[in-house]
CSV table of C-alpha atoms in Angstrom, one decimal:
chain,number,residue,atom,x,y,z
A,1,MET,CA,-36.2,18.2,-38.5
A,2,LYS,CA,-38.7,16.2,-36.5
A,3,ARG,CA,-36.8,12.9,-36.4
A,4,ILE,CA,-33.2,14.2,-36.0
A,5,LYS,CA,-31.9,16.4,-33.3
A,6,THR,CA,-28.4,17.8,-33.8
A,7,LEU,CA,-26.6,18.4,-30.5
A,8,ASN,CA,-23.8,20.7,-31.8
A,9,SER,CA,-22.6,22.7,-34.7
A,10,ALA,CA,-19.9,21.6,-37.1
A,11,THR,CA,-17.0,23.5,-35.6
A,12,LEU,CA,-14.2,21.0,-36.1
A,13,LYS,CA,-13.1,22.0,-39.6
A,14,LYS,CA,-13.5,25.7,-38.9
A,15,SER,CA,-11.2,25.4,-35.9
A,16,ALA,CA,-8.3,24.8,-38.2
A,17,CYS,CA,-8.4,28.5,-39.4
A,18,LYS,CA,-7.4,30.1,-36.1
A,19,GLY,CA,-6.2,27.0,-34.3
A,20,GLY,CA,-2.8,25.8,-33.2
A,21,CYS,CA,-1.9,28.7,-30.9
A,22,GLY,CA,-0.8,26.2,-28.3
A,23,GLU,CA,-2.0,28.2,-25.3
A,24,CYS,CA,-4.3,25.4,-24.1
A,25,GLN,CA,-3.6,23.1,-21.2
A,26,THR,CA,-1.4,20.1,-21.9
A,27,SER,CA,-3.5,16.9,-22.1
A,28,CYS,CA,-1.7,14.0,-20.7
A,29,GLN,CA,-3.2,10.8,-22.0
A,30,SER,CA,-1.5,8.3,-19.7
A,31,ALA,CA,-3.4,6.6,-16.9
A,32,CYS,CA,-1.5,8.2,-14.1
A,33,LYS,CA,-2.6,11.8,-14.3
A,34,THR,CA,-5.9,13.7,-15.0
A,35,SER,CA,-5.8,12.5,-18.4
A,36,CYS,CA,-7.0,10.9,-21.6
A,37,THR,CA,-9.7,12.7,-23.5
A,38,VAL,CA,-8.2,15.6,-25.3
A,39,ALA,CA,-11.8,16.6,-26.2
A,40,ASN,CA,-12.6,18.0,-22.8
A,41,GLN,CA,-9.8,20.5,-22.9
A,42,LYS,CA,-10.8,24.1,-23.1
A,43,CYS,CA,-9.7,26.2,-26.1
A,44,GLU,CA,-7.7,29.2,-24.8
A,45,ASN,CA,-7.2,31.0,-28.0
A,46,GLU,CA,-8.2,34.6,-27.4
A,47,GLU,CA,-8.4,35.4,-31.1
A,48,ARG,CA,-10.6,32.7,-32.4
B,1,MET,CA,-17.1,8.7,-41.9
B,2,ILE,CA,-20.1,8.1,-39.6
B,3,HIS,CA,-20.3,6.1,-36.4
B,4,THR,CA,-23.7,5.1,-35.1
B,5,PHE,CA,-24.6,3.3,-31.9
B,6,GLU,CA,-27.5,2.5,-29.7
B,7,MET,CA,-27.4,3.0,-25.9
B,8,PHE,CA,-30.4,2.5,-23.7
B,9,ASP,CA,-33.2,4.5,-25.3
B,10,LYS,CA,-31.0,6.6,-27.6
B,11,TYR,CA,-29.9,6.2,-31.2
B,12,ILE,CA,-26.8,8.3,-31.9
B,13,ALA,CA,-24.7,9.2,-34.9
B,14,LEU,CA,-21.3,10.9,-34.8
B,15,ASP,CA,-20.1,12.5,-38.0
B,16,VAL,CA,-16.4,11.9,-37.3
B,17,ASN,CA,-14.8,14.6,-39.5
B,18,SER,CA,-17.2,17.5,-38.7
B,19,GLY,CA,-17.6,16.5,-35.1
B,20,CYS,CA,-21.4,16.8,-35.3
B,21,VAL,CA,-23.4,14.6,-33.0
B,22,HIS,CA,-27.0,13.7,-33.9
B,23,GLU,CA,-29.7,12.0,-31.9
B,24,LEU,CA,-32.1,10.1,-34.2
B,25,ASP,CA,-35.3,8.2,-33.9
B,26,LYS,CA,-35.4,4.5,-34.9
B,27,LEU,CA,-36.5,5.2,-38.5
B,28,SER,CA,-33.9,7.8,-39.3
B,29,TYR,CA,-31.3,5.6,-37.5
B,30,ASP,CA,-32.1,2.6,-39.7
B,31,VAL,CA,-32.2,4.7,-42.9
B,32,LEU,CA,-28.9,6.4,-42.1
B,33,ASN,CA,-27.2,3.1,-41.4
B,34,PHE,CA,-28.6,1.6,-44.6
B,35,LEU,CA,-27.4,4.5,-46.7
B,36,ASP,CA,-24.0,4.5,-45.1
B,37,ILE,CA,-23.4,0.7,-45.3
B,38,LYS,CA,-24.6,0.6,-49.0
B,39,GLY,CA,-22.6,3.7,-49.9
B,40,LEU,CA,-25.7,5.5,-51.2
B,41,ASP,CA,-25.9,9.3,-51.5
B,42,PRO,CA,-29.1,10.7,-50.0
B,43,GLU,CA,-29.3,13.2,-52.8
B,44,ASP,CA,-29.5,10.5,-55.5
B,45,ASP,CA,-32.9,9.1,-56.5
B,46,GLU,CA,-31.4,5.6,-56.2
B,47,ALA,CA,-31.1,6.1,-52.4
B,48,LEU,CA,-34.9,6.6,-52.0
B,49,PHE,CA,-35.8,3.8,-54.3
B,50,LYS,CA,-33.5,1.3,-52.6
B,51,THR,CA,-34.3,2.4,-49.0
B,52,VAL,CA,-38.1,2.1,-49.6
B,53,GLY,CA,-37.5,-1.3,-51.0
B,54,GLU,CA,-35.5,-2.3,-47.9
B,55,PHE,CA,-37.9,-1.0,-45.3
B,56,ARG,CA,-41.3,-1.2,-47.1
B,57,ARG,CA,-42.7,-3.5,-44.4
B,58,GLU,CA,-41.6,-1.3,-41.5
B,59,TYR,CA,-41.9,2.3,-42.6
B,60,SER,CA,-44.1,4.3,-45.0
B,61,SER,CA,-42.4,5.6,-48.2
B,62,GLU,CA,-43.5,9.2,-47.2
B,63,ASP,CA,-41.6,8.9,-43.9
B,64,ILE,CA,-38.6,7.5,-45.5
B,65,ALA,CA,-38.6,10.2,-48.1
B,66,GLU,CA,-38.8,12.8,-45.4
B,67,VAL,CA,-35.8,11.3,-43.5
B,68,ILE,CA,-33.7,11.1,-46.7
B,69,GLU,CA,-34.4,14.7,-47.4
B,70,ASP,CA,-33.2,15.6,-43.9
B,71,LEU,CA,-30.1,13.5,-44.3
B,72,ALA,CA,-29.4,15.2,-47.6
B,73,GLU,CA,-29.7,18.6,-46.0
B,74,LEU,CA,-27.2,17.6,-43.2
B,75,LYS,CA,-24.8,16.3,-45.9
B,76,ARG,CA,-25.1,19.6,-47.9
B,77,ASN,CA,-24.2,21.5,-44.6
B,78,ASP,CA,-21.2,19.3,-44.0
B,79,MET,CA,-22.8,17.8,-40.9
B,80,LEU,CA,-22.9,14.3,-42.2
B,81,TRP,CA,-20.5,12.5,-44.4
B,82,ALA,CA,-18.1,15.4,-44.1
B,83,GLU,CA,-14.7,14.8,-45.8
B,84,ASP,CA,-11.5,14.5,-43.8
B,85,ASP,CA,-9.6,17.2,-45.8
B,86,PHE,CA,-7.5,18.5,-43.0
B,87,VAL,CA,-3.8,18.6,-43.8
B,88,TYR,CA,-1.6,18.4,-40.7
B,89,ASN,CA,1.9,19.9,-40.8
B,90,ASP,CA,4.1,18.2,-38.3
B,91,GLU,CA,6.8,20.8,-38.8
B,92,LEU,CA,4.8,23.0,-36.4
B,93,LYS,CA,5.5,20.5,-33.6
B,94,LYS,CA,9.1,20.0,-34.5
B,95,ASN,CA,9.9,23.6,-33.6
B,96,ALA,CA,7.2,24.2,-31.0
B,97,PRO,CA,8.3,25.8,-27.8
B,98,VAL,CA,8.1,23.9,-24.5
B,99,LYS,CA,5.0,24.9,-22.6
B,100,ALA,CA,4.6,22.2,-20.0
B,101,MET,CA,6.9,20.3,-17.6
B,102,CYS,CA,6.5,17.4,-15.3
B,103,LEU,CA,8.9,18.0,-12.5
B,104,HIS,CA,9.9,14.8,-10.7
B,105,ILE,CA,10.4,16.4,-7.4
B,106,SER,CA,10.6,13.1,-5.5
B,107,HIS,CA,11.8,9.7,-6.7
B,108,ASP,CA,10.7,8.3,-3.4
B,109,CYS,CA,7.3,7.2,-2.0
B,110,ASN,CA,5.7,6.3,1.3
B,111,LEU,CA,3.3,3.9,-0.4
B,112,ARG,CA,4.1,0.6,-2.2
B,113,CYS,CA,1.2,0.5,-4.7
B,114,LYS,CA,1.1,-2.8,-6.5
B,115,TYR,CA,0.6,-1.4,-10.0
B,116,CYS,CA,3.0,1.6,-9.7
B,117,PHE,CA,4.4,2.3,-13.2
B,118,ALA,CA,7.1,4.4,-11.4
B,119,ASP,CA,8.5,1.4,-9.7
B,120,GLU,CA,7.4,2.7,-6.2
B,121,GLY,CA,9.2,5.9,-6.9
B,122,LYS,CA,12.5,4.5,-8.1
B,123,TYR,CA,11.8,4.7,-11.8
B,124,HIS,CA,13.8,1.5,-12.5
B,125,THR,CA,17.0,3.0,-11.1
B,126,ASP,CA,18.8,1.8,-8.0
B,127,CYS,CA,18.1,4.7,-5.8
B,128,ARG,CA,15.4,6.8,-4.2
B,129,GLU,CA,16.2,10.4,-4.8
B,130,LEU,CA,14.8,13.9,-4.2
B,131,MET,CA,15.2,16.8,-6.6
B,132,SER,CA,17.1,19.7,-5.1
B,133,ALA,CA,15.5,23.1,-5.0
B,134,GLU,CA,18.4,24.3,-7.1
B,135,THR,CA,17.7,21.8,-9.9
B,136,GLY,CA,14.0,22.7,-9.8
B,137,LYS,CA,14.8,26.4,-10.2
B,138,ARG,CA,17.1,25.7,-13.1
B,139,ALA,CA,14.2,23.7,-14.6
B,140,MET,CA,12.0,26.8,-14.3
B,141,ASP,CA,14.7,28.8,-16.1
B,142,TYR,CA,14.9,26.2,-18.8
B,143,LEU,CA,11.1,26.3,-19.3
B,144,VAL,CA,11.0,30.0,-19.6
B,145,ARG,CA,14.0,30.1,-21.9
B,146,ASN,CA,12.4,27.5,-24.2
B,147,SER,CA,8.8,28.7,-24.1
B,148,GLY,CA,9.1,31.2,-26.9
B,149,SER,CA,6.0,33.3,-27.1
B,150,ARG,CA,3.8,30.9,-25.1
B,151,ARG,CA,2.5,32.8,-22.1
B,152,ASN,CA,0.7,30.0,-20.1
B,153,LEU,CA,3.2,27.5,-18.7
B,154,GLU,CA,2.4,24.4,-16.8
B,155,VAL,CA,4.4,22.7,-14.2
B,156,ASP,CA,3.2,19.5,-12.5
B,157,PHE,CA,5.0,18.4,-9.3
B,158,PHE,CA,5.1,14.7,-9.6
B,159,GLY,CA,6.7,11.7,-8.0
B,160,GLY,CA,7.0,9.3,-6.3
B,161,GLU,CA,5.3,11.3,-3.6
B,162,PRO,CA,5.9,15.1,-4.0
B,163,LEU,CA,4.9,15.9,-0.5
B,164,MET,CA,8.1,14.1,0.7
B,165,ASN,CA,10.0,17.0,-0.7
B,166,PHE,CA,7.7,19.9,0.0
B,167,GLU,CA,10.2,22.5,1.1
B,168,ALA,CA,11.8,22.3,-2.4
B,169,VAL,CA,8.3,22.6,-4.0
B,170,LYS,CA,7.8,25.9,-2.0
B,171,GLU,CA,11.1,27.3,-3.0
B,172,ILE,CA,10.6,26.4,-6.7
B,173,VAL,CA,7.1,28.0,-6.8
B,174,SER,CA,8.4,31.1,-5.2
B,175,TYR,CA,11.3,31.4,-7.7
B,176,ALA,CA,8.9,30.8,-10.6
B,177,ARG,CA,6.6,33.6,-9.4
B,178,GLU,CA,9.6,36.0,-9.7
B,179,LEU,CA,10.2,34.7,-13.3
B,180,GLU,CA,6.6,35.4,-14.2
B,181,LYS,CA,7.0,39.1,-13.6
B,182,LYS,CA,10.3,39.4,-15.3
B,183,HIS,CA,9.2,37.5,-18.5
B,184,ASP,CA,5.5,38.1,-18.7
B,185,LYS,CA,4.6,34.4,-18.2
B,186,VAL,CA,1.8,32.7,-16.2
B,187,PHE,CA,2.8,29.6,-14.3
B,188,ARG,CA,0.1,27.1,-13.6
B,189,PHE,CA,1.1,24.6,-11.0
B,190,THR,CA,-0.4,21.3,-10.2
B,191,ILE,CA,0.5,18.6,-7.8
B,192,THR,CA,-0.3,14.9,-7.5
B,193,THR,CA,-0.3,13.3,-4.1
B,194,ASN,CA,-1.2,10.1,-2.3
B,195,GLY,CA,-2.3,12.2,0.7
B,196,ILE,CA,-0.4,10.5,3.4
B,197,LEU,CA,1.6,13.7,4.3
B,198,LEU,CA,-1.2,16.2,3.5
B,199,ASN,CA,-1.7,18.6,6.5
B,200,ASP,CA,-3.2,22.1,7.0
B,201,ASP,CA,0.1,23.9,6.3
B,202,LYS,CA,0.7,22.1,3.0
B,203,LEU,CA,-2.9,22.5,2.0
B,204,ASP,CA,-2.9,26.2,2.6
B,205,PHE,CA,0.1,26.6,0.3
B,206,ILE,CA,-1.3,24.3,-2.3
B,207,ASN,CA,-4.7,26.2,-2.3
B,208,ARG,CA,-2.9,29.5,-2.7
B,209,GLU,CA,-0.5,28.4,-5.4
B,210,MET,CA,-1.7,25.4,-7.3
B,211,GLY,CA,-4.3,25.5,-10.1
B,212,ASN,CA,-5.1,21.8,-9.6
B,213,ILE,CA,-4.4,19.0,-7.2
B,214,VAL,CA,-4.7,15.3,-8.0
B,215,LEU,CA,-5.6,13.1,-5.1
B,216,SER,CA,-4.9,9.4,-5.5
B,217,ILE,CA,-7.5,7.0,-4.2
B,218,ASP,CA,-9.0,4.0,-5.8
B,219,GLY,CA,-12.5,3.9,-4.3
B,220,ARG,CA,-13.9,1.5,-1.7
B,221,LYS,CA,-11.7,0.8,1.3
B,222,GLU,CA,-11.2,-2.9,0.5
B,223,VAL,CA,-10.3,-2.0,-3.1
B,224,ASN,CA,-8.0,0.8,-2.3
B,225,ASP,CA,-6.2,-0.9,0.5
B,226,ARG,CA,-5.6,-4.1,-1.5
B,227,VAL,CA,-3.3,-2.2,-3.9
B,228,ARG,CA,-2.4,1.1,-2.1
B,229,PHE,CA,-0.6,0.3,1.1
B,230,ARG,CA,2.5,1.4,3.1
B,231,ALA,CA,5.7,-0.4,3.3
B,232,ASP,CA,4.4,-2.2,6.4
B,233,GLY,CA,1.4,-3.4,4.5
B,234,THR,CA,-1.2,-1.1,6.1
B,235,GLY,CA,-3.7,0.5,3.7
B,236,SER,CA,-4.0,4.2,3.0
B,237,TYR,CA,-7.8,4.6,2.9
B,238,ASP,CA,-8.5,5.6,6.5
B,239,SER,CA,-5.9,8.3,6.7
B,240,ILE,CA,-6.4,9.9,3.3
B,241,VAL,CA,-10.2,10.0,3.0
B,242,PRO,CA,-10.7,12.8,5.7
B,243,ALA,CA,-7.7,14.7,4.3
B,244,PHE,CA,-9.1,14.5,0.7
B,245,GLN,CA,-12.6,15.5,1.8
B,246,LYS,CA,-11.2,18.5,3.6
B,247,THR,CA,-9.1,19.4,0.5
B,248,ALA,CA,-12.1,19.1,-1.8
B,249,GLU,CA,-14.2,21.4,0.4
B,250,SER,CA,-11.4,23.9,0.9
B,251,ARG,CA,-11.2,24.3,-2.9
B,252,GLY,CA,-14.9,24.8,-3.3
B,253,GLN,CA,-15.3,21.3,-4.8
B,254,ASP,CA,-13.5,22.5,-7.9
B,255,ASN,CA,-10.0,22.5,-9.4
B,256,TYR,CA,-9.0,19.1,-8.0
B,257,TYR,CA,-9.5,15.5,-8.9
B,258,VAL,CA,-9.8,12.3,-6.8
B,259,ARG,CA,-8.1,9.9,-9.2
B,260,GLY,CA,-8.1,6.2,-9.0
B,261,THR,CA,-7.0,3.2,-11.0
B,262,PHE,CA,-9.1,0.2,-11.6
B,263,THR,CA,-7.6,-3.3,-12.2
B,264,ARG,CA,-8.8,-6.8,-12.7
B,265,TYR,CA,-9.4,-6.9,-8.9
B,266,ASN,CA,-12.3,-4.5,-9.2
B,267,LEU,CA,-13.9,-5.0,-12.6
B,268,ASP,CA,-17.1,-3.7,-10.8
B,269,PHE,CA,-15.3,-0.3,-10.7
B,270,SER,CA,-18.5,1.7,-11.2
B,271,LYS,CA,-19.1,1.0,-7.5
B,272,ASP,CA,-15.8,2.7,-6.7
B,273,VAL,CA,-16.6,5.8,-8.7
B,274,LEU,CA,-20.0,6.0,-7.0
B,275,HIS,CA,-18.4,5.3,-3.7
B,276,LEU,CA,-16.2,8.4,-4.2
B,277,ALA,CA,-19.2,10.4,-5.3
B,278,ASP,CA,-21.0,9.2,-2.1
B,279,LEU,CA,-18.1,10.4,0.0
B,280,GLY,CA,-18.9,13.9,-1.4
B,281,PHE,CA,-16.3,14.3,-4.1
B,282,LYS,CA,-17.6,16.2,-7.2
B,283,GLN,CA,-14.5,15.8,-9.4
B,284,ILE,CA,-13.7,12.1,-10.1
B,285,SER,CA,-11.4,10.2,-12.4
B,286,VAL,CA,-11.0,6.5,-12.3
B,287,GLU,CA,-8.9,4.9,-15.0
B,288,PRO,CA,-7.9,1.5,-16.2
B,289,VAL,CA,-4.5,0.2,-15.1
B,290,VAL,CA,-2.0,-0.2,-18.0
B,291,CYS,CA,0.5,-2.9,-17.7
B,292,GLY,CA,1.6,-6.1,-19.4
B,293,GLU,CA,-0.7,-9.2,-19.1
B,294,GLU,CA,1.8,-11.0,-16.8
B,295,THR,CA,0.2,-9.8,-13.5
B,296,ASP,CA,-3.0,-11.1,-11.8
B,297,TYR,CA,-4.4,-7.5,-11.7
B,298,SER,CA,-3.8,-6.6,-15.4
B,299,LEU,CA,-6.8,-6.1,-17.6
B,300,ARG,CA,-7.3,-8.6,-20.5
B,301,GLU,CA,-9.3,-8.7,-23.7
B,302,GLN,CA,-11.7,-11.1,-22.1
B,303,ASP,CA,-12.6,-8.5,-19.5
B,304,LEU,CA,-13.9,-6.0,-22.0
B,305,PRO,CA,-17.6,-7.0,-22.1
B,306,ARG,CA,-17.7,-6.7,-18.3
B,307,ILE,CA,-15.8,-3.3,-18.4
B,308,PHE,CA,-18.2,-2.0,-21.1
B,309,ASP,CA,-21.2,-3.0,-18.9
B,310,GLU,CA,-19.6,-1.1,-16.0
B,311,TYR,CA,-19.2,2.0,-18.1
B,312,GLU,CA,-22.8,1.8,-19.1
B,313,ASN,CA,-23.9,1.3,-15.5
B,314,LEU,CA,-21.9,4.3,-14.6
B,315,VAL,CA,-23.1,6.6,-17.3
B,316,ARG,CA,-26.7,5.7,-16.5
B,317,GLU,CA,-26.2,6.6,-12.8
B,318,TYR,CA,-24.1,9.6,-13.8
B,319,VAL,CA,-27.0,11.0,-15.9
B,320,ALA,CA,-29.6,10.2,-13.3
B,321,ARG,CA,-27.7,12.0,-10.5
B,322,LYS,CA,-27.1,15.0,-12.7
B,323,LYS,CA,-30.8,15.2,-13.4
B,324,GLU,CA,-31.6,14.9,-9.7
B,325,GLY,CA,-29.3,17.8,-8.9
B,326,ARG,CA,-26.7,15.7,-7.1
B,327,GLY,CA,-24.4,15.2,-10.0
B,328,PHE,CA,-20.6,14.8,-10.1
B,329,ASN,CA,-18.1,15.1,-12.9
B,330,PHE,CA,-16.4,12.0,-14.2
B,331,PHE,CA,-13.4,13.0,-16.1
B,332,HIS,CA,-13.8,10.5,-18.9
B,333,PHE,CA,-17.4,11.4,-19.6
B,334,MET,CA,-16.6,15.1,-20.0
B,335,ILE,CA,-16.5,16.2,-23.6
B,336,ASP,CA,-17.0,19.7,-24.8
B,337,LEU,CA,-18.8,19.5,-28.1
B,338,ASP,CA,-18.8,23.2,-28.8
B,339,GLU,CA,-15.9,24.9,-27.2
B,340,GLY,CA,-13.3,22.1,-27.2
B,341,PRO,CA,-9.8,22.2,-28.6
B,342,CYS,CA,-9.0,23.0,-32.2
B,343,ILE,CA,-8.4,20.2,-34.7
B,344,ILE,CA,-4.7,20.8,-34.7
B,345,LYS,CA,-4.6,19.9,-31.0
B,346,ARG,CA,-6.9,16.9,-31.6
B,347,VAL,CA,-4.6,15.6,-34.3
B,348,SER,CA,-1.3,16.1,-32.4
B,349,GLY,CA,-2.4,14.9,-28.9
B,350,CYS,CA,-0.4,15.5,-25.7
B,351,GLY,CA,2.7,16.9,-27.3
B,352,CYS,CA,5.1,14.9,-25.2
B,353,GLY,CA,8.7,15.1,-26.3
B,354,CYS,CA,8.1,18.5,-27.9
B,355,GLU,CA,5.7,20.8,-26.0
B,356,TYR,CA,5.7,18.7,-22.9
B,357,ILE,CA,8.8,17.2,-21.2
B,358,ALA,CA,9.6,15.6,-17.9
B,359,VAL,CA,12.6,16.4,-15.7
B,360,ALA,CA,14.1,13.8,-13.4
B,361,PRO,CA,15.6,14.7,-10.0
B,362,ASN,CA,19.1,15.0,-11.5
B,363,GLY,CA,17.9,17.3,-14.3
B,364,ASP,CA,17.7,14.7,-17.1
B,365,VAL,CA,15.0,15.4,-19.6
B,366,TYR,CA,12.6,12.7,-21.0
B,367,PRO,CA,9.6,13.0,-23.4
B,368,CYS,CA,7.2,12.5,-20.5
B,369,HIS,CA,7.0,11.2,-16.9
B,370,GLN,CA,6.3,7.6,-18.2
B,371,PHE,CA,9.6,7.5,-20.0
B,372,VAL,CA,11.7,8.7,-17.1
B,373,GLY,CA,14.5,6.2,-16.3
B,374,SER,CA,14.6,4.8,-19.8
B,375,GLU,CA,18.0,5.5,-21.2
B,376,GLU,CA,16.8,5.0,-24.7
B,377,TYR,CA,14.4,8.0,-24.3
B,378,LYS,CA,16.7,10.4,-22.5
B,379,MET,CA,16.6,13.6,-24.5
B,380,GLY,CA,19.3,15.6,-22.7
B,381,SER,CA,19.5,17.6,-19.5
B,382,ILE,CA,18.3,21.0,-18.3
B,383,TYR,CA,21.9,21.7,-17.6
B,384,ASP,CA,23.0,21.2,-21.2
B,385,GLU,CA,23.7,24.3,-23.2
B,386,GLY,CA,22.5,22.9,-26.5
B,387,GLU,CA,19.1,21.7,-27.6
B,388,LEU,CA,17.5,18.4,-26.7
B,389,ASP,CA,18.1,15.3,-28.8
B,390,ARG,CA,16.8,16.4,-32.2
B,391,ASP,CA,16.1,12.9,-33.5
B,392,LEU,CA,14.0,12.0,-30.5
B,393,ARG,CA,12.2,15.3,-30.6
B,394,ASN,CA,11.4,14.8,-34.3
B,395,LYS,CA,10.2,11.3,-33.7
B,396,PHE,CA,7.7,12.5,-31.2
B,397,ALA,CA,6.7,15.6,-33.2
B,398,ALA,CA,5.8,13.3,-36.2
B,399,CYS,CA,3.5,11.1,-34.0
B,400,ASN,CA,-0.1,12.0,-34.6
B,401,ILE,CA,-3.4,10.3,-35.6
B,402,TYR,CA,-2.4,10.3,-39.3
B,403,SER,CA,0.9,8.6,-38.6
B,404,LYS,CA,-0.8,5.7,-36.8
B,405,PRO,CA,-2.5,3.2,-39.1
B,406,ASP,CA,-4.8,2.0,-36.3
B,407,CYS,CA,-6.2,5.5,-35.8
B,408,ARG,CA,-7.1,6.2,-39.4
B,409,ASP,CA,-10.5,4.4,-39.4
B,410,CYS,CA,-11.3,4.9,-35.8
B,411,PHE,CA,-14.4,7.0,-35.0
B,412,ALA,CA,-12.8,8.2,-31.7
B,413,LYS,CA,-9.6,9.6,-33.2
B,414,PHE,CA,-10.6,13.3,-32.8
B,415,PHE,CA,-11.5,12.7,-29.1
B,416,CYS,CA,-8.6,10.7,-27.9
B,417,SER,CA,-5.9,12.0,-30.3
B,418,GLY,CA,-4.2,8.6,-30.7
B,419,GLY,CA,-4.0,7.7,-27.0
B,420,CYS,CA,-0.9,7.6,-24.8
B,421,VAL,CA,2.3,7.0,-26.7
B,422,ALA,CA,4.1,5.8,-23.6
B,423,ASN,CA,1.5,3.1,-23.1
B,424,ALA,CA,1.9,2.2,-26.8
B,425,CYS,CA,5.6,1.9,-26.4
B,426,LEU,CA,5.3,-0.1,-23.2
B,427,ILE,CA,2.9,-2.6,-24.7
B,428,ASN,CA,3.8,-2.6,-28.4
B,429,GLY,CA,7.3,-1.3,-28.5
B,430,SER,CA,6.3,1.6,-30.8
B,431,ILE,CA,4.9,5.1,-30.1
B,432,ASN,CA,2.9,4.7,-33.4
B,433,LYS,CA,1.1,1.5,-32.4
B,434,PRO,CA,-1.6,2.2,-29.9
B,435,HIS,CA,-2.5,-0.2,-27.1
B,436,LYS,CA,-5.5,-2.1,-28.4
B,437,LEU,CA,-7.2,-2.6,-25.1
B,438,SER,CA,-6.9,1.1,-24.2
B,439,CYS,CA,-8.4,1.9,-27.6
B,440,GLU,CA,-11.4,-0.4,-27.0
B,441,MET,CA,-12.1,1.2,-23.6
B,442,MET,CA,-11.6,4.7,-25.1
B,443,ARG,CA,-14.2,4.0,-27.8
B,444,LYS,CA,-16.7,2.8,-25.2
B,445,ARG,CA,-16.1,5.9,-23.0
B,446,VAL,CA,-16.6,8.2,-26.0
B,447,GLU,CA,-19.9,6.5,-26.7
B,448,CYS,CA,-20.9,6.9,-23.1
B,449,SER,CA,-19.9,10.5,-23.2
B,450,LEU,CA,-22.0,11.2,-26.2
B,451,TYR,CA,-24.9,9.3,-24.7
B,452,ALA,CA,-24.6,11.5,-21.6
B,453,LYS,CA,-24.7,14.6,-23.8
B,454,ALA,CA,-27.8,13.5,-25.5
B,455,ALA,CA,-29.5,12.4,-22.3
B,456,LEU,CA,-28.7,15.6,-20.5
B,457,ALA,CA,-29.8,17.8,-23.5
B,458,GLU,CA,-33.4,16.6,-23.0
């Protein structure tokens, strides 16, 4: 595609299959800790 | 659901439900917006006919046809107009083990920061209080006992100022290390400090034992000292900057954050972020103050255009410095588009009140640090034999982006997970009604983050 550049693959839906293991870091979203965007948390699921 | 926006020289589209991000040229951006607004399917002949009619003066029909074919292909591959067919089961959360604990090791502080949500350490109680090492150890037992099969456990030493009770911190860490071996767990410790009492001995211990350290500083000296000062009114900047610089270097410029708060006093906060970067810090987080509108430093709706401009100024410089090889990380611009958390995590958010709890110095348990001291939200005690307040736990377990009407149509929902429920409660009296101002700023930060991704992918 010469006019559209896609930056990433569509992984969000697929992540439901092996997701939810809960081993990832807690993501506090208040303003008093290293917080807010859940989307920068690393997935720590060893079986995905 | 598609969100499109322009920033500087970029045209960007986020396909909300697939998480796909596309950078477009002006023609494909215009066509995508036209189809989306009109509800036209790129695979229908009608789409081509109507789009050519709309843009016949600007673009050739061949170019439009080519773009529509590309958009149709992305749609077929679930990378545009993907459906939100995820079904979230909040029963998972209701019975989830506890994996993270905020340990209020000190309800006392040696600073009197103007905006402190913790009431300068007292947490809206009548007394300043330190947690005993014994209570801390029982909290570690409680965490292990309630963590089920979760291996990675997090404990954050929080305050007030945790370094005012550092001997207890050391004892608790040592005890937890013994529990690790016995129960096959991994404790990850973090500590948040204002830096006043930070010295070499404490730093050695922290570097040995703590996975992360949060260093509180607001930026330029005049900005920091106006709101972060001692009981005698003297500012903290001069004594903490050298200590923080040493800390950052001693940790190899990683696994720490300098963390600031911006208020209405410094709406030009991009200068504070860049000031921290100029001091040599590579891991930076500066966040908006959250409080009611009754103070002269609280942010208001009318400040948003200025705040948005500041985020844009910041992301432009952020990208430029990265490209020049002298970049830094700004916490709110860091989004992992490929290896980020699963959708279950994104829907359910921080897990406070279920997977994450806060423990007050006397052992009382609250959904998170922000609720500590609020009788209404007391869930029990680590000394109780029984389980935590089931009604409260269920209430927090059921809180997710699908339970919040304001989140349903928001393009940022899978990035912010519904925002901070404590802030929602503070401002709107309900954990299911997000703080509007915070939402507006979050959306802007997500756009800036996606712009940065596109700009740095060149």
